[in-house]
Short mmCIF file of C-alpha atoms and ligand atoms in Angstrom, two decimals:
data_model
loop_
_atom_site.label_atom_id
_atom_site.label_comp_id
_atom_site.label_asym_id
_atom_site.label_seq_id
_atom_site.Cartn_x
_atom_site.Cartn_y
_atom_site.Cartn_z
CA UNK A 26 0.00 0.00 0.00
CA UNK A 27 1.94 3.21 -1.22
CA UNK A 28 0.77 6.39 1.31
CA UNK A 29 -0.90 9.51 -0.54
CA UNK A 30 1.21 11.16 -2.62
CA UNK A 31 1.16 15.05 -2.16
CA UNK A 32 -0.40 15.83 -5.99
CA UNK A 33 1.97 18.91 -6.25
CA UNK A 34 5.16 16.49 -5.88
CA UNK A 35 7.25 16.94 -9.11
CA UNK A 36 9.14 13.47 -8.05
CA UNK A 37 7.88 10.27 -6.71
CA UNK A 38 7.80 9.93 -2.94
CA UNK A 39 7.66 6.44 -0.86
CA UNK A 40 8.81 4.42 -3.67
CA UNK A 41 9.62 0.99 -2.91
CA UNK A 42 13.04 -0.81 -1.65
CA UNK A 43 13.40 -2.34 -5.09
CA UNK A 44 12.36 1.27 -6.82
CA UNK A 45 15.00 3.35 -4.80
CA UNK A 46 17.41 0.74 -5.43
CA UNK A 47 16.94 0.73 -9.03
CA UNK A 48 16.89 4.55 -8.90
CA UNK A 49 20.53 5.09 -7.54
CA UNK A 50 21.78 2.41 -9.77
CA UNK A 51 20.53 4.23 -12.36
CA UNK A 52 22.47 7.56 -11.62
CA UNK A 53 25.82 6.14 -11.28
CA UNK A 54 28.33 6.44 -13.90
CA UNK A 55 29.14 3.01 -15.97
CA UNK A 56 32.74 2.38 -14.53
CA UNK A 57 35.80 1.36 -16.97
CA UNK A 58 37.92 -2.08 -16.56
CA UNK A 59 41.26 -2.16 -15.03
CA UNK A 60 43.53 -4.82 -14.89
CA UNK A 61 45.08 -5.56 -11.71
CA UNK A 62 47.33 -8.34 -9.87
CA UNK A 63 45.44 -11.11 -7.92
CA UNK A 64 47.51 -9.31 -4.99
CA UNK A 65 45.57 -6.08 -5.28
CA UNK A 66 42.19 -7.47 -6.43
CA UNK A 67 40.46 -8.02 -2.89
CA UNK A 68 37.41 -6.33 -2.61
CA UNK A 69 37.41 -4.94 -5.91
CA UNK A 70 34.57 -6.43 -8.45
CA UNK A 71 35.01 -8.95 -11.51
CA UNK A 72 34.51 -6.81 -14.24
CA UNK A 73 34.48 -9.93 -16.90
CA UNK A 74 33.69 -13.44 -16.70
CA UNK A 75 36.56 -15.43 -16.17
CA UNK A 76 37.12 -18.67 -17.70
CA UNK A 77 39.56 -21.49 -16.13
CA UNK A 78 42.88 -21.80 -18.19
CA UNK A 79 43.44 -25.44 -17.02
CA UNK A 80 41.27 -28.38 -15.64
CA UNK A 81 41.82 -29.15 -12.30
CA UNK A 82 42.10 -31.61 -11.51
CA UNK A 83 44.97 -31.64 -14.11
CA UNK A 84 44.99 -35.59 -14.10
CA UNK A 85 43.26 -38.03 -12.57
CA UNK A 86 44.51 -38.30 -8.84
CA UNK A 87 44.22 -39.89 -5.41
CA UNK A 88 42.01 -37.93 -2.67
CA UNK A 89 43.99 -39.78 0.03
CA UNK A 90 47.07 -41.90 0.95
CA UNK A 91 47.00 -45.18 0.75
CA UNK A 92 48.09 -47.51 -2.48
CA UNK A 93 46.56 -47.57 -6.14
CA UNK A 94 45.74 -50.97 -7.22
CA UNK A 95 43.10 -52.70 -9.61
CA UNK A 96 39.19 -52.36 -8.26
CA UNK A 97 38.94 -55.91 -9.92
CA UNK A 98 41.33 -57.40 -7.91
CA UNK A 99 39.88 -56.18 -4.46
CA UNK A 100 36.55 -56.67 -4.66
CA UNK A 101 36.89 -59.97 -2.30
CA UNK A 102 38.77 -58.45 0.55
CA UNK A 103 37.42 -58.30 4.28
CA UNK A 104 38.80 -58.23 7.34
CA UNK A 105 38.25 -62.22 7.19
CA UNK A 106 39.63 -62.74 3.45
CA UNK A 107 42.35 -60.00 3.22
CA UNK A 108 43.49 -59.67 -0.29
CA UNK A 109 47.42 -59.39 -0.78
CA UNK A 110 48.84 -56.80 -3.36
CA UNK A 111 52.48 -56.55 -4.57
CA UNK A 112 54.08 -52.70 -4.32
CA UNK A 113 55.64 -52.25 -7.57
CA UNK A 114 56.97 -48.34 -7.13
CA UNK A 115 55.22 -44.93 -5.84
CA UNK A 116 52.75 -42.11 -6.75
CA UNK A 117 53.41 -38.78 -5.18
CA UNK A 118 52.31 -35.47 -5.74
CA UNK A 119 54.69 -33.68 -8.43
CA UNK A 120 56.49 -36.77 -9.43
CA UNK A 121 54.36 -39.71 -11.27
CA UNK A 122 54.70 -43.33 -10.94
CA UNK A 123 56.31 -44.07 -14.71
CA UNK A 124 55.19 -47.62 -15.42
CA UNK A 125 51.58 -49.41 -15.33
CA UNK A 126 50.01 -51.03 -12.41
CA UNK A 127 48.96 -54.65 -13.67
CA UNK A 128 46.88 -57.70 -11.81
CA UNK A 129 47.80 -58.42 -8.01
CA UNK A 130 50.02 -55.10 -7.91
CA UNK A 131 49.70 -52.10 -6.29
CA UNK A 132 51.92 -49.02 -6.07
CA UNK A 133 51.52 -46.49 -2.62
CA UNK A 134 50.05 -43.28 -3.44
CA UNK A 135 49.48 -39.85 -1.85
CA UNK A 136 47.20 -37.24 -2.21
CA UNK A 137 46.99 -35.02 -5.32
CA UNK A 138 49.26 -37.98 -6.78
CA UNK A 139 48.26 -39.09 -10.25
CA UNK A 140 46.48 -42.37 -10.44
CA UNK A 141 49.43 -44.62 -12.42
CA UNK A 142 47.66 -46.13 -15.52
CA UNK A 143 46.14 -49.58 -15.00
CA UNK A 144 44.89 -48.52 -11.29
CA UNK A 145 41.72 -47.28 -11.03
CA UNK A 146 40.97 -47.46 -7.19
CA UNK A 147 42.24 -46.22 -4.05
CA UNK A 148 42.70 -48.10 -0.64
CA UNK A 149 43.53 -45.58 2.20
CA UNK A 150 46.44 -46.26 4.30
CA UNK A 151 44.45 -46.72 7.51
CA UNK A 152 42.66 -49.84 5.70
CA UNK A 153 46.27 -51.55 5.13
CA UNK A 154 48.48 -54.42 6.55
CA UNK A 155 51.40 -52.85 5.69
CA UNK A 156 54.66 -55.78 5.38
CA UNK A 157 57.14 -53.12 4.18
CA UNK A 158 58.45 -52.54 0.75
CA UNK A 159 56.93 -55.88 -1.24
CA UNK A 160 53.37 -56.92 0.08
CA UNK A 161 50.51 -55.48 1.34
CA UNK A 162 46.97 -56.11 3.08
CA UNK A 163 43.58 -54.91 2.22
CA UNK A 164 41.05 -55.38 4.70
CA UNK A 165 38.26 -54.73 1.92
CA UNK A 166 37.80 -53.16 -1.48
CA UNK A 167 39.49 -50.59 -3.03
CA UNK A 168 37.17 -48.10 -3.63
CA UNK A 169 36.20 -45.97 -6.67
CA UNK A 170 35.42 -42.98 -4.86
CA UNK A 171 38.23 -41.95 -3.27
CA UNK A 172 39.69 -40.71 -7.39
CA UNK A 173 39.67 -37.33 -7.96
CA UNK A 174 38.98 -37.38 -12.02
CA UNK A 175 40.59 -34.91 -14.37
CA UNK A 176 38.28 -31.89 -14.94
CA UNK A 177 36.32 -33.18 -12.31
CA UNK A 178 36.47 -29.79 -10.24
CA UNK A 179 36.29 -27.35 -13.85
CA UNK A 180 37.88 -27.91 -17.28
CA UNK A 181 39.72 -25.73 -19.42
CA UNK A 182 37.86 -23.02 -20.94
CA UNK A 183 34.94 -23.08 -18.43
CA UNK A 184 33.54 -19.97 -16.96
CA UNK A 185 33.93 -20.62 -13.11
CA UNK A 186 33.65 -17.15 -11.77
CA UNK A 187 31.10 -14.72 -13.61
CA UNK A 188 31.64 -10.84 -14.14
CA UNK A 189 30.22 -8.39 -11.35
CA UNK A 190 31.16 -10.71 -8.39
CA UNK A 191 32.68 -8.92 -5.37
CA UNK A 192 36.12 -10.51 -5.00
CA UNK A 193 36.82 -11.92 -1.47
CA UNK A 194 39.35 -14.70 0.14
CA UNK A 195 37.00 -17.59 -1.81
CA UNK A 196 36.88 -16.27 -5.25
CA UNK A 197 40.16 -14.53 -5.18
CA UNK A 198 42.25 -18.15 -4.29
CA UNK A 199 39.84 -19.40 -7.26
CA UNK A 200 41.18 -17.45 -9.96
CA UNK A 201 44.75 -18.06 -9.00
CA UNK A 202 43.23 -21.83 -9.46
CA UNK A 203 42.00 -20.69 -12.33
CA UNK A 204 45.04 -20.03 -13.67
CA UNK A 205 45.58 -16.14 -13.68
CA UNK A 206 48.09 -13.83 -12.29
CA UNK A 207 45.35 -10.95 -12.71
CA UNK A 208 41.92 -10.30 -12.68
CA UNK A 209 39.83 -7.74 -14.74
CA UNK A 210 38.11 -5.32 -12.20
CA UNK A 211 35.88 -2.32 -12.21
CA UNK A 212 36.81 0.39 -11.91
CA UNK A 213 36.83 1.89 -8.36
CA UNK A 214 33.84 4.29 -7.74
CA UNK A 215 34.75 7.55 -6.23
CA UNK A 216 32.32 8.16 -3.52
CA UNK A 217 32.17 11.07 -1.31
CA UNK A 218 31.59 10.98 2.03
CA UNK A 219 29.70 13.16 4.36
CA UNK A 220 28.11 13.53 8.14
CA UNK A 221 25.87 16.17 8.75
CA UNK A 222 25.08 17.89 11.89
CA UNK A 223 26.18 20.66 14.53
CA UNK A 224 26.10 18.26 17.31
CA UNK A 225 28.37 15.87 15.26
CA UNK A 226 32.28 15.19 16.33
CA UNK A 227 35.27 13.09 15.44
CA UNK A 228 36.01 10.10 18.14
CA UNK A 229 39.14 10.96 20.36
CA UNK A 230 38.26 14.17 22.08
CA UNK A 231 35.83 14.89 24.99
CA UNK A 232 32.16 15.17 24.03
CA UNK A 233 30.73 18.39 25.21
CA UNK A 234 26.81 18.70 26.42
CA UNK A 235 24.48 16.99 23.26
CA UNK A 236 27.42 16.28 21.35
CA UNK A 237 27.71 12.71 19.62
CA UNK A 238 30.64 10.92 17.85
CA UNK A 239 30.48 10.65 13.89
CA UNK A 240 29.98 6.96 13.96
CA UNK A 241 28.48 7.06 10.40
CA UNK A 242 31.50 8.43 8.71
CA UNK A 243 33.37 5.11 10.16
CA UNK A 244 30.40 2.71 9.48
CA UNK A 245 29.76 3.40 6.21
CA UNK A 246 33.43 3.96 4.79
CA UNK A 247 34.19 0.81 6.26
CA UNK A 248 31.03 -0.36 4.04
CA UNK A 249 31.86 1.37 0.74
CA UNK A 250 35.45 -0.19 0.89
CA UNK A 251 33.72 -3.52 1.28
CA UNK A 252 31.66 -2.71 -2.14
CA UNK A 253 35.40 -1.65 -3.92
CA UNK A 254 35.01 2.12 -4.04
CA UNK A 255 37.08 4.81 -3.38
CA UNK A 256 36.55 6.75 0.02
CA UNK A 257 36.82 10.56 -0.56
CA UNK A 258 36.17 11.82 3.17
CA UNK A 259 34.29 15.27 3.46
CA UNK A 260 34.15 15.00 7.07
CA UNK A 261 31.29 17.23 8.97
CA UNK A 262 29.07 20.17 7.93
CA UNK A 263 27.35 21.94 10.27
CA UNK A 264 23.68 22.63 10.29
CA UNK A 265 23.91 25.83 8.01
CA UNK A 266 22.76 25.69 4.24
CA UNK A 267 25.90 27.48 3.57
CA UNK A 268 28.26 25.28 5.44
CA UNK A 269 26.52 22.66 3.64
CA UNK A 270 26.27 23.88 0.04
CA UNK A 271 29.93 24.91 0.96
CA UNK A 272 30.74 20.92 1.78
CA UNK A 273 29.25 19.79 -0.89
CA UNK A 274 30.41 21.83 -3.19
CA UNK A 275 34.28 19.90 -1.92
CA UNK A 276 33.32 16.99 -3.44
CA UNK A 277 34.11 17.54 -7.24
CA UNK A 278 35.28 14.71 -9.13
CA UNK A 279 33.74 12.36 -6.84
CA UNK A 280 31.21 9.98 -8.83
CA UNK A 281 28.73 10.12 -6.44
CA UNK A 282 27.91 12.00 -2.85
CA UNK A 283 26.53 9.68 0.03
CA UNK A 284 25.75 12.00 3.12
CA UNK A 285 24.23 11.11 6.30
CA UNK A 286 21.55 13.38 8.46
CA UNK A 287 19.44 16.09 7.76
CA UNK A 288 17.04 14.35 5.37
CA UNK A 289 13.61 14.21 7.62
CA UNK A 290 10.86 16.78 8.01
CA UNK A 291 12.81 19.20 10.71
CA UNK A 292 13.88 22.49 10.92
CA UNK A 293 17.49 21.87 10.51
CA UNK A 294 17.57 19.60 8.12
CA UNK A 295 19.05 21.22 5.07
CA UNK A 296 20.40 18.05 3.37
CA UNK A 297 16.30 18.03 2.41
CA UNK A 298 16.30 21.68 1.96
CA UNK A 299 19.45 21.91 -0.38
CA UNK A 300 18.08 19.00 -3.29
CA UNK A 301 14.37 19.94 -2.72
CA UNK A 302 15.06 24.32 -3.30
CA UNK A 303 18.38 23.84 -4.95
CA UNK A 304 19.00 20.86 -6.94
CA UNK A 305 17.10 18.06 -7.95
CA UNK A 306 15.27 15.49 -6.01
CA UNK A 307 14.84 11.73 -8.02
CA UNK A 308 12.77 10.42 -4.71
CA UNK A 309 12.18 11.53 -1.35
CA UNK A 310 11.29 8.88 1.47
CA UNK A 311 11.45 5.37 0.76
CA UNK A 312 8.55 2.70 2.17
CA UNK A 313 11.44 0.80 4.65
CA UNK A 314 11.61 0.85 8.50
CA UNK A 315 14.46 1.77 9.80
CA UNK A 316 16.00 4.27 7.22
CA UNK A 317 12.29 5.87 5.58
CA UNK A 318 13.50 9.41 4.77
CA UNK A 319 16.17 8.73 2.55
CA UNK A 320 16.85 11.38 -0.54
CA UNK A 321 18.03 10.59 -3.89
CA UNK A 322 18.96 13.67 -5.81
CA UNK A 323 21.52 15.77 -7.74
CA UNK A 324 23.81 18.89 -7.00
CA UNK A 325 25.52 20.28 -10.09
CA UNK A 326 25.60 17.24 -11.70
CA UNK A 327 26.72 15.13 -8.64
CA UNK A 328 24.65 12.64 -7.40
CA UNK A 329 23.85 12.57 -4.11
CA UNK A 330 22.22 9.80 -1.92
CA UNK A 331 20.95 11.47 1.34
CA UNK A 332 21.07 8.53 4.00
CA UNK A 333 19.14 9.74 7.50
CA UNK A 334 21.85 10.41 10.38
CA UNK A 335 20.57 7.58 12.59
CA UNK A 336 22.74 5.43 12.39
CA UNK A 337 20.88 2.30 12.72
CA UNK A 338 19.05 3.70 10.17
CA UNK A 339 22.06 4.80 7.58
CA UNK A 340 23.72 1.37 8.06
CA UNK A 341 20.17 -0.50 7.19
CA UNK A 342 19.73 2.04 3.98
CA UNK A 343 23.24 1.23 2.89
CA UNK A 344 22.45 -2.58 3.24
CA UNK A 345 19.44 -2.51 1.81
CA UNK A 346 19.39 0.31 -1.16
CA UNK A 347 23.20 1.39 -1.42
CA UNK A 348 24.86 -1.91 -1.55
CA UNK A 349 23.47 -3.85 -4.38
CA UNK A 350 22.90 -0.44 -6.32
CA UNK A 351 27.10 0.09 -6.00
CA UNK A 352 27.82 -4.00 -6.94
CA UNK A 353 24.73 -4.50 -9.78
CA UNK A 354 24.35 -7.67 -7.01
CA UNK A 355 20.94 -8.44 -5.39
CA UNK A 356 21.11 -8.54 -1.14
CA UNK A 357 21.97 -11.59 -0.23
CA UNK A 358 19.62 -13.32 2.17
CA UNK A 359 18.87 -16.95 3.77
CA UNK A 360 15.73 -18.67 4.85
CA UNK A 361 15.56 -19.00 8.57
CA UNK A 362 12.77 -20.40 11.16
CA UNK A 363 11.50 -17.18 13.38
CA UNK A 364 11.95 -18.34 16.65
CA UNK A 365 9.90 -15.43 17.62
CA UNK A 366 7.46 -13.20 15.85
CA UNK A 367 8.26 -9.99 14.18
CA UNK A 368 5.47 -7.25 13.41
CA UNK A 369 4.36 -5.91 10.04
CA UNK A 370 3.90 -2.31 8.99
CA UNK A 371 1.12 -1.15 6.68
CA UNK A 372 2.97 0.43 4.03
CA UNK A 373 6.78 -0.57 4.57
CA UNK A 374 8.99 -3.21 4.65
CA UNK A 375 9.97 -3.69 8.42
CA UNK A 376 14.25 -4.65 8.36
CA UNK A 377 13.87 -5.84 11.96
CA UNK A 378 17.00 -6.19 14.14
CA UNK A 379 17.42 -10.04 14.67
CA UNK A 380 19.96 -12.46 16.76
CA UNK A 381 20.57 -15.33 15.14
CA UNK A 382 21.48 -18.39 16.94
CA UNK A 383 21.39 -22.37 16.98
CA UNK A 384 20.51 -21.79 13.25
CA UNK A 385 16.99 -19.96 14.17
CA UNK A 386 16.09 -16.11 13.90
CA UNK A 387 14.74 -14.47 16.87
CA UNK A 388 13.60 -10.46 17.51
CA UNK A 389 16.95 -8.54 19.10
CA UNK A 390 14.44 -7.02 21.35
CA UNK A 391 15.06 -3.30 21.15
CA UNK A 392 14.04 -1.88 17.70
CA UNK A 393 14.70 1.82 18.23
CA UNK A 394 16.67 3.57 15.62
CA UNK A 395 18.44 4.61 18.17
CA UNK A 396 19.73 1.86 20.25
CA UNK A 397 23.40 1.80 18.86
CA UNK A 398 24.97 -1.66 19.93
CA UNK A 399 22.39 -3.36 18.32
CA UNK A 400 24.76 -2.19 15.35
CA UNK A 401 27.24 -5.01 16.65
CA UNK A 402 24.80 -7.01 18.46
CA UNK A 403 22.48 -8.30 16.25
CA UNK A 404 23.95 -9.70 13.00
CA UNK A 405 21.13 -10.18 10.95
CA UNK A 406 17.95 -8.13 9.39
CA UNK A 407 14.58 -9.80 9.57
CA UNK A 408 12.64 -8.82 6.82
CA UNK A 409 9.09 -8.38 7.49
CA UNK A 410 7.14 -7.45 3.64
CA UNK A 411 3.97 -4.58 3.67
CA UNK A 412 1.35 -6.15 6.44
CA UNK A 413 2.87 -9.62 6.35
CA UNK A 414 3.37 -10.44 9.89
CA UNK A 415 5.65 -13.51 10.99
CA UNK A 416 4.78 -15.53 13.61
CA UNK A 417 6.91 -17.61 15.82
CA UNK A 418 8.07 -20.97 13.43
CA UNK A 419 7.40 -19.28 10.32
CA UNK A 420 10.56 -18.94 7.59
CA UNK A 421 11.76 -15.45 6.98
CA UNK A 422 14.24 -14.46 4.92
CA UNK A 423 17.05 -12.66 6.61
CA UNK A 424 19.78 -10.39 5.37
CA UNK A 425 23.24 -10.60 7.34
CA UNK A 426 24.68 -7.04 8.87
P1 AMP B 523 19.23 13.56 11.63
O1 AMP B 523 18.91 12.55 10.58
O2 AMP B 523 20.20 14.57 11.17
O3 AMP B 523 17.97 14.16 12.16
O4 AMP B 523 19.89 12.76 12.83
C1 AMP B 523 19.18 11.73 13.48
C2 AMP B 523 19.94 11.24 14.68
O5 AMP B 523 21.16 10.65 14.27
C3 AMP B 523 20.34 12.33 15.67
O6 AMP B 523 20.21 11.78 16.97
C4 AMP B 523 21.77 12.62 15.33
O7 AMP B 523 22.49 13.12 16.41
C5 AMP B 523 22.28 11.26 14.92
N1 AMP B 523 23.35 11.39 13.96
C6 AMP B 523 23.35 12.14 12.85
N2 AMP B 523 24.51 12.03 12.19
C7 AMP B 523 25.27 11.17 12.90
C8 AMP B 523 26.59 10.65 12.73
N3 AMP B 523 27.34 11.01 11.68
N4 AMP B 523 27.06 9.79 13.64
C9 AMP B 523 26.29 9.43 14.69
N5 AMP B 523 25.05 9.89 14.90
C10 AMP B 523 24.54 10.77 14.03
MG1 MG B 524 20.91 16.33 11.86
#
């Protein structure tokens, strides 16, 4: 259920999660391809798909130690009827046994060795009767399934890691598997960085009377980092239009502004004031709890995403809207059983604070905007879709924070 829409609005107002989302993506810049070594590539995103230059595994190779032998020749063993197997030579890793295994032979083998030719089982070493260098035991069959096959994991030429993926510790070690050296990335987006507010100070000194530390400055660089861009810090404005015009005015070749505060309906909020009077406002207010007033707009060209200065709220808006606008990828979420309930809204999506634990989502508790450790104490975002309440053993989906 959208909320009446003021008929003199030139832009849309209470557009959806998906809609503001869509929105901002829309008003950032297309972003060139860099090449850059696998060393400098974490965090960054794939900007092609990448293909594997080899198979792996390169050969066909044992998963364990143990020896190599024929599966034919095995197939009787037990612990009661122990089947005897001459060691003709050795498999190891980097160095290949050169001749062929043949009937009642067996040659010891380690893992990543390549299977010798002839062999097409493993038995693992705990499983043997070892009698030293000529004979050995098996207690019962060889088995098939401990053979890693050649290509079994990705083959030459295959795309294994697709373009637009955010490049962490899993995918970065699998392109090095893949074969390359470097990685085509995007370009890093330049995004400036702003708090708002006169009661708004750097950590490190005393806090006077109604002062409060510029946690969002730290939160969300920390995100944007996370999402590959470029941090250009702005640092505070104060409450003044001019202060603010003034700040934003500092961020010039950035590619796109991301402030925090001054977005609601109050007095002092001249975030609002400056896109609404000033620039140019794509949407105002967005149907979400925590995080509704957001502002998506432009400044001389700039674009500028107004997040609100809560910062419970700021870091859900980034989550929610900023993230997958910056990396083109949808918000990851999981399907969890609500081990309590969680509450609807009439006309937003709720993004309640939840705990996860023992592999079950239940309510943090306190859902005020304003109760700060729930920043570090919650870990996970229930979401709660326009008048859809969940009740306790229900599955929600849930975001991680
Ligand atoms: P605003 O959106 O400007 O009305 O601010 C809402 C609340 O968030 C107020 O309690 C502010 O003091 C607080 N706040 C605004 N900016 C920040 C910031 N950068 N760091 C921490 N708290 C902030
Ligand atoms: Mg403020």
């Amino acid at each position: 259920m959208r909320p009446p829409q003021p008929a003199s609005s030139p832009f849309p107002m209470h557009v959806s999660v998906e809609e503001a989302r869509a929105m901002l993506a829309a008003l950032l810049p297309p972003l060139d391809t860099e090449t850059v070594p696998l060393a400098e590539a974490a965090g960054r995103l794939l900007a092609a798909d990448l293909p594997a230059l080899v198979s792996h595994p390169s050969a066909t190779e044992s998963a364990l130690d143990g020896i190599a032998a024929r599966a034919a020749d095995t197939l009787e063993a037990s612990p009661e009827t122990p089947v005897r197997l001459r060691v003709v030579g050795e498999s190891r890793a980097g160095a290949a046994f050169a001749g062929m295994v043949g009937p009642g032979e067996c040659v010891r083998i380690y893992t990543g060795a390549p299977l010798p030719p002839g062999a097409d089982a493993i038995c693992p070493v705990e499983q043997l009767t070892d009698e030293g260098e000529a004979l050995t035991w098996l207690s019962r069959p060889a088995s098939l399934a401990d053979v890693r096959h050649e290509g079994g994991d990705f083959r030459t030429g295959e795309v294994v890691l697709r373009a637009g993926l955010p490049l962490t510790a899993p995918q970065l070690a699998l392109a090095a598997a893949l074969g390359h050296a470097a990685v085509p990335v995007r370009r890093r987006l330049r995004v400036a960085l702003l708090s708002t507010g006169d009661e708004v100070v750097p950590p490190g000194q005393p806090l006077a009377p109604g002062q409060v530390y510029d946690s969002n400055s730290v939160g969300l660089s920390a995100l944007l980092l996370e999402c590959g861009c470029e941090v250009l810090a702005l640092g505070r404005a104060p409450d003044s239009p001019e202060a603010l015009q003034a700040a934003v005015d500092r961020a010039g070749g950035a590619d796109v502004l991301l402030s925090s505060g001054g977005v609601s309906m109050g007095k002092y909020d001249f975030m609002r004031d400056l896109l609404l009077d000033r620039g140019r406002v794509a949407f105002w207010k967005v149907r979400m709890r925590p995080g509704g007033p957001a502002i998506l707009g432009g400044w001389n060209g700039l674009p500028v995403f107004g997040l609100p200065g809560n910062p419970v709220s700021s870091l859900v808006v980034f989550q929610v809207i900023v993230r997958p606008a910056l990396t083109g990828q949808p918000p990851q979420t999981l399907r969890l059983r609500a081990a309590t309930s969680f509450r609807a809204l009439p006309d937003k999506t709720a993004f309640w604070r939840g705990v996860i634990e023992n592999g079950v989502v239940r309510d943090y508790g306190q859902q005020g905007s304003g109760v700060l450790r729930s920043l570090s104490e919650a870990g996970a975002l229930v979401i709660v879709p326009e008048g859809q309440p969940v009740n306790a053993g229900d599955d929600v989906e849930v975001m991680l924070l």
